[in-house]
PDB file of C-alpha atoms in Angstrom:
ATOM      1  CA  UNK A  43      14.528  53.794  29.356  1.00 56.00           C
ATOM      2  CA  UNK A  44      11.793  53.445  31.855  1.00 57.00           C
ATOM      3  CA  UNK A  45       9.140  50.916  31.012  1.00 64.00           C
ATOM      4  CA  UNK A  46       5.503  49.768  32.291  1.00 66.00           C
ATOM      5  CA  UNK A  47       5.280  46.313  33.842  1.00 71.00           C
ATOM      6  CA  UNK A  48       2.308  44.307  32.163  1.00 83.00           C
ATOM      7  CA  UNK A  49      -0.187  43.559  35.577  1.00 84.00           C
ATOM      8  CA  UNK A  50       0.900  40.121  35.986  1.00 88.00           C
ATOM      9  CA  UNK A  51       4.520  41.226  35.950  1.00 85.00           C
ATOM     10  CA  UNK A  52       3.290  44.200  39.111  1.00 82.00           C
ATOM     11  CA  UNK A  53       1.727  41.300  41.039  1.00 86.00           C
ATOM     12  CA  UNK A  54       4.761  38.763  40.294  1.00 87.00           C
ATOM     13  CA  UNK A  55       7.165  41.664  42.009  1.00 85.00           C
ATOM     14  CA  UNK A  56       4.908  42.386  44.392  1.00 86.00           C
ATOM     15  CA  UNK A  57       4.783  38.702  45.132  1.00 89.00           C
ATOM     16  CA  UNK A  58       8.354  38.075  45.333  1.00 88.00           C
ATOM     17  CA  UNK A  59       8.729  40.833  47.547  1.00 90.00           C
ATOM     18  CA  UNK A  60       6.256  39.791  50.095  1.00 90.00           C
ATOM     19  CA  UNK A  61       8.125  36.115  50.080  1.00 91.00           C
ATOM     20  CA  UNK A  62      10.563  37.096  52.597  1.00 94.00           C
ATOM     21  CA  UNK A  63       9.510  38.101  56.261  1.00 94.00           C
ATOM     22  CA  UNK A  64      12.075  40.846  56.484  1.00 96.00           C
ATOM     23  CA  UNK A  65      11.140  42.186  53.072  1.00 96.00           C
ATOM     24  CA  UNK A  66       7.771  42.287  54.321  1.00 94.00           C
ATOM     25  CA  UNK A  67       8.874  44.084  57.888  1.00 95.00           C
ATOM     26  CA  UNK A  68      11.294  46.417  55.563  1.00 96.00           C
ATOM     27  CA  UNK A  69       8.169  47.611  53.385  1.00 96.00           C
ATOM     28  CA  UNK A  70       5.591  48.224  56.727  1.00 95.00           C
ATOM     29  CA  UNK A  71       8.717  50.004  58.092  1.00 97.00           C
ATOM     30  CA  UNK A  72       8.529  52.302  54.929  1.00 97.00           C
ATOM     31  CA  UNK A  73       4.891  52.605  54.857  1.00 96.00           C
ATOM     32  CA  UNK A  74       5.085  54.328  58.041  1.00 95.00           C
ATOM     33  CA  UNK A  75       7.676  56.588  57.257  1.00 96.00           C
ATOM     34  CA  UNK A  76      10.447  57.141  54.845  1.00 97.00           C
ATOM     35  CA  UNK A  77      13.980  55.721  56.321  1.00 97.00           C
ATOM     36  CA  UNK A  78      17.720  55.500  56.100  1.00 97.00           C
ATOM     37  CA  UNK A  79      19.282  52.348  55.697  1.00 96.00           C
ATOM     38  CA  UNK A  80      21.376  52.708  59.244  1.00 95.00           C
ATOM     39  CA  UNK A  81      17.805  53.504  60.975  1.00 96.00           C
ATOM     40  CA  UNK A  82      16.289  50.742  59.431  1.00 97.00           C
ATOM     41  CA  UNK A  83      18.712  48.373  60.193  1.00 97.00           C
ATOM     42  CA  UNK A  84      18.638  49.339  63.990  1.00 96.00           C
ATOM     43  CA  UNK A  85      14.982  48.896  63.716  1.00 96.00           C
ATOM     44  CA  UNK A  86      14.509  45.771  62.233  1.00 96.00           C
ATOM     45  CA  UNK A  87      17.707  44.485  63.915  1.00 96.00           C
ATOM     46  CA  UNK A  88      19.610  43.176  61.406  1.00 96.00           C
ATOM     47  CA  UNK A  89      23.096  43.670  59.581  1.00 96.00           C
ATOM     48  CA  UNK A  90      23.861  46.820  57.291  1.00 95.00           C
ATOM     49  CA  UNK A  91      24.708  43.886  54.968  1.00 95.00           C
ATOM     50  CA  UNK A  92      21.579  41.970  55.315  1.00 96.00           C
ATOM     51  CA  UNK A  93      19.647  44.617  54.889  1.00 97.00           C
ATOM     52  CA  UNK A  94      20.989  46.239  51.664  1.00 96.00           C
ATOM     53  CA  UNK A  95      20.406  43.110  49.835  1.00 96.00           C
ATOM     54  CA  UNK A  96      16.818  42.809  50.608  1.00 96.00           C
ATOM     55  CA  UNK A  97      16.522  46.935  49.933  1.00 97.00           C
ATOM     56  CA  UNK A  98      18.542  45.884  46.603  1.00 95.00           C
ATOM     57  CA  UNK A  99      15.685  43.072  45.849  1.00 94.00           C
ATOM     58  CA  UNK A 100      12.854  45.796  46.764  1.00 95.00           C
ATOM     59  CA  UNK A 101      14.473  48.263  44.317  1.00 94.00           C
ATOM     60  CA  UNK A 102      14.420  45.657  41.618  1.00 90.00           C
ATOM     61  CA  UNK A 103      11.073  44.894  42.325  1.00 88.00           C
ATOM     62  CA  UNK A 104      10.017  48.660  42.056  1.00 89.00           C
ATOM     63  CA  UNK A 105       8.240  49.123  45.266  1.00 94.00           C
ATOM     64  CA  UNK A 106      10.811  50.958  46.646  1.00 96.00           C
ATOM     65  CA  UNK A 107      12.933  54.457  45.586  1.00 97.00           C
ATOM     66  CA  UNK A 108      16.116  56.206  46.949  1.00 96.00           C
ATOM     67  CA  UNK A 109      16.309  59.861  47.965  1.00 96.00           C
ATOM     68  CA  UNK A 110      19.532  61.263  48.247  1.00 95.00           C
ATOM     69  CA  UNK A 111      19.569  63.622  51.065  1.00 93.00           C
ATOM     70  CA  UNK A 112      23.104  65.341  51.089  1.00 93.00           C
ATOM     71  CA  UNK A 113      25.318  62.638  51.328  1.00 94.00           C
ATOM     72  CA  UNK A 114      23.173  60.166  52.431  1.00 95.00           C
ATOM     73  CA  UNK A 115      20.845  57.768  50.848  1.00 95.00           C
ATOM     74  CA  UNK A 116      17.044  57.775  52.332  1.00 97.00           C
ATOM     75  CA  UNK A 117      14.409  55.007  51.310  1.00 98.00           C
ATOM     76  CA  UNK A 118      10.795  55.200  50.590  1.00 97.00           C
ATOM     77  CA  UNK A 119       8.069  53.171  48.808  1.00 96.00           C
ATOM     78  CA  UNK A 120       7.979  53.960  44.688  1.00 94.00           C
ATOM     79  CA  UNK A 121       3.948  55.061  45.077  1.00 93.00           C
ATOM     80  CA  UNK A 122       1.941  56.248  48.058  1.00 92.00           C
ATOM     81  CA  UNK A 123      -0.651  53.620  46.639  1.00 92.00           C
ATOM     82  CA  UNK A 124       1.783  50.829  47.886  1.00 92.00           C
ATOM     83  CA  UNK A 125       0.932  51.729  51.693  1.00 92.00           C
ATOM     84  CA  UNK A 126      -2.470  51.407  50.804  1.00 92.00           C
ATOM     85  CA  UNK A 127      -2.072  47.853  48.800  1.00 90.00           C
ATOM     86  CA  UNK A 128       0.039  46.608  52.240  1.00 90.00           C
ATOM     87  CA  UNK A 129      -2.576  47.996  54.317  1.00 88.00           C
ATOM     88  CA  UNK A 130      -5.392  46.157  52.389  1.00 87.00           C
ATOM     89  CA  UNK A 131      -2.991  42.745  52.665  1.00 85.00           C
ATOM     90  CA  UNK A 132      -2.179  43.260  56.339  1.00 82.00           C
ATOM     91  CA  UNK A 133      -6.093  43.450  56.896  1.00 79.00           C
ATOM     92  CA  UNK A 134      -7.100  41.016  54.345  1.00 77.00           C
ATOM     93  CA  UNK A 135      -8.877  37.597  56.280  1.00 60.00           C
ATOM     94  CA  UNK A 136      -7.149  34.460  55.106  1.00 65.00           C
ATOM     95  CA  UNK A 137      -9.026  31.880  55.335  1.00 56.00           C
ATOM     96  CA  UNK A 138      -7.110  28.139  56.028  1.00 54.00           C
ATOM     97  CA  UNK A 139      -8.874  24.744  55.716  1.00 55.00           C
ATOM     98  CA  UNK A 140      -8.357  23.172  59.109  1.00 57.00           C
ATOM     99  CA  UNK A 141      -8.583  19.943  57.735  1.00 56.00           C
ATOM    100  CA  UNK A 142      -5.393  19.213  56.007  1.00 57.00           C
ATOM    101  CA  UNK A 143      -5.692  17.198  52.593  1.00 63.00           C
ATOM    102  CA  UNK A 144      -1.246  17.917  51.774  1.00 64.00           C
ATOM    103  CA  UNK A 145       0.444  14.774  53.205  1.00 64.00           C
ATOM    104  CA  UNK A 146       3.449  16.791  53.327  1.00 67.00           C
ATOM    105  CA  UNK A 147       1.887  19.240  55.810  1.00 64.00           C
ATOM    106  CA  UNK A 148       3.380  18.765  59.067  1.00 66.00           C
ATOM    107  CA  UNK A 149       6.723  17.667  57.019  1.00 70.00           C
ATOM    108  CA  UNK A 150       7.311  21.448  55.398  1.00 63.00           C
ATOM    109  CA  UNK A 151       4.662  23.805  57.017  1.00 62.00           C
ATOM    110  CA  UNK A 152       3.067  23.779  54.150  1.00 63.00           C
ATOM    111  CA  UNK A 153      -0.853  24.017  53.286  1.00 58.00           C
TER     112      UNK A 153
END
């Protein structure tokens, strides 16, 4: 039974999946174009292994679908709305105090 995510739950997900830098690569990889795991492996240049775990976390997050395509599985982003959404984020300016106030800081790259 398929159910709807409550809008902190959608943000949550979206923010676990952006945690990780090759989630986040896997997902800009997808927003260009949908993929095969093999393809996206070469691309990103990691293991087949590696890479179906985080494909496994961005399925359980629901930002990401499988296509079957004869006897092979293809990849693509759940909603055309998520390209946008990365888009936005990728563009987004961050803006970062300069003047550290964290004492931990320099310690664990933090702040």
């Amino acid at each position: 039974m398929l159910t709807l995510a409550t809008e902190v739950e959608v943000l949550a997900r979206f923010g676990r999946a952006l945690a990780d830098p090759i989630r986040c690569r896997l997902l800009l990889a997808l927003r260009e174009a949908p993929a095969h795991p093999s393809d996206l492996a070469d691309e990103l240049g990691i293991s087949r292994t590696r890479l179906s775990n985080h494909l496994a976390c961005l399925r359980d997050c629901g930002l990401v679908v499988t296509v079957p395509v004869g006897r092979r599985t293809r990849y693509e982003l759940a909603d055309p709305r998520l390209g946008h959404a990365l888009d936005d984020l990728r563009t987004a300016v961050v803006a970062v105090e300069t003047d550290r106030t964290c004492p931990d800081a320099a310690e664990k790259g933090c702040c």
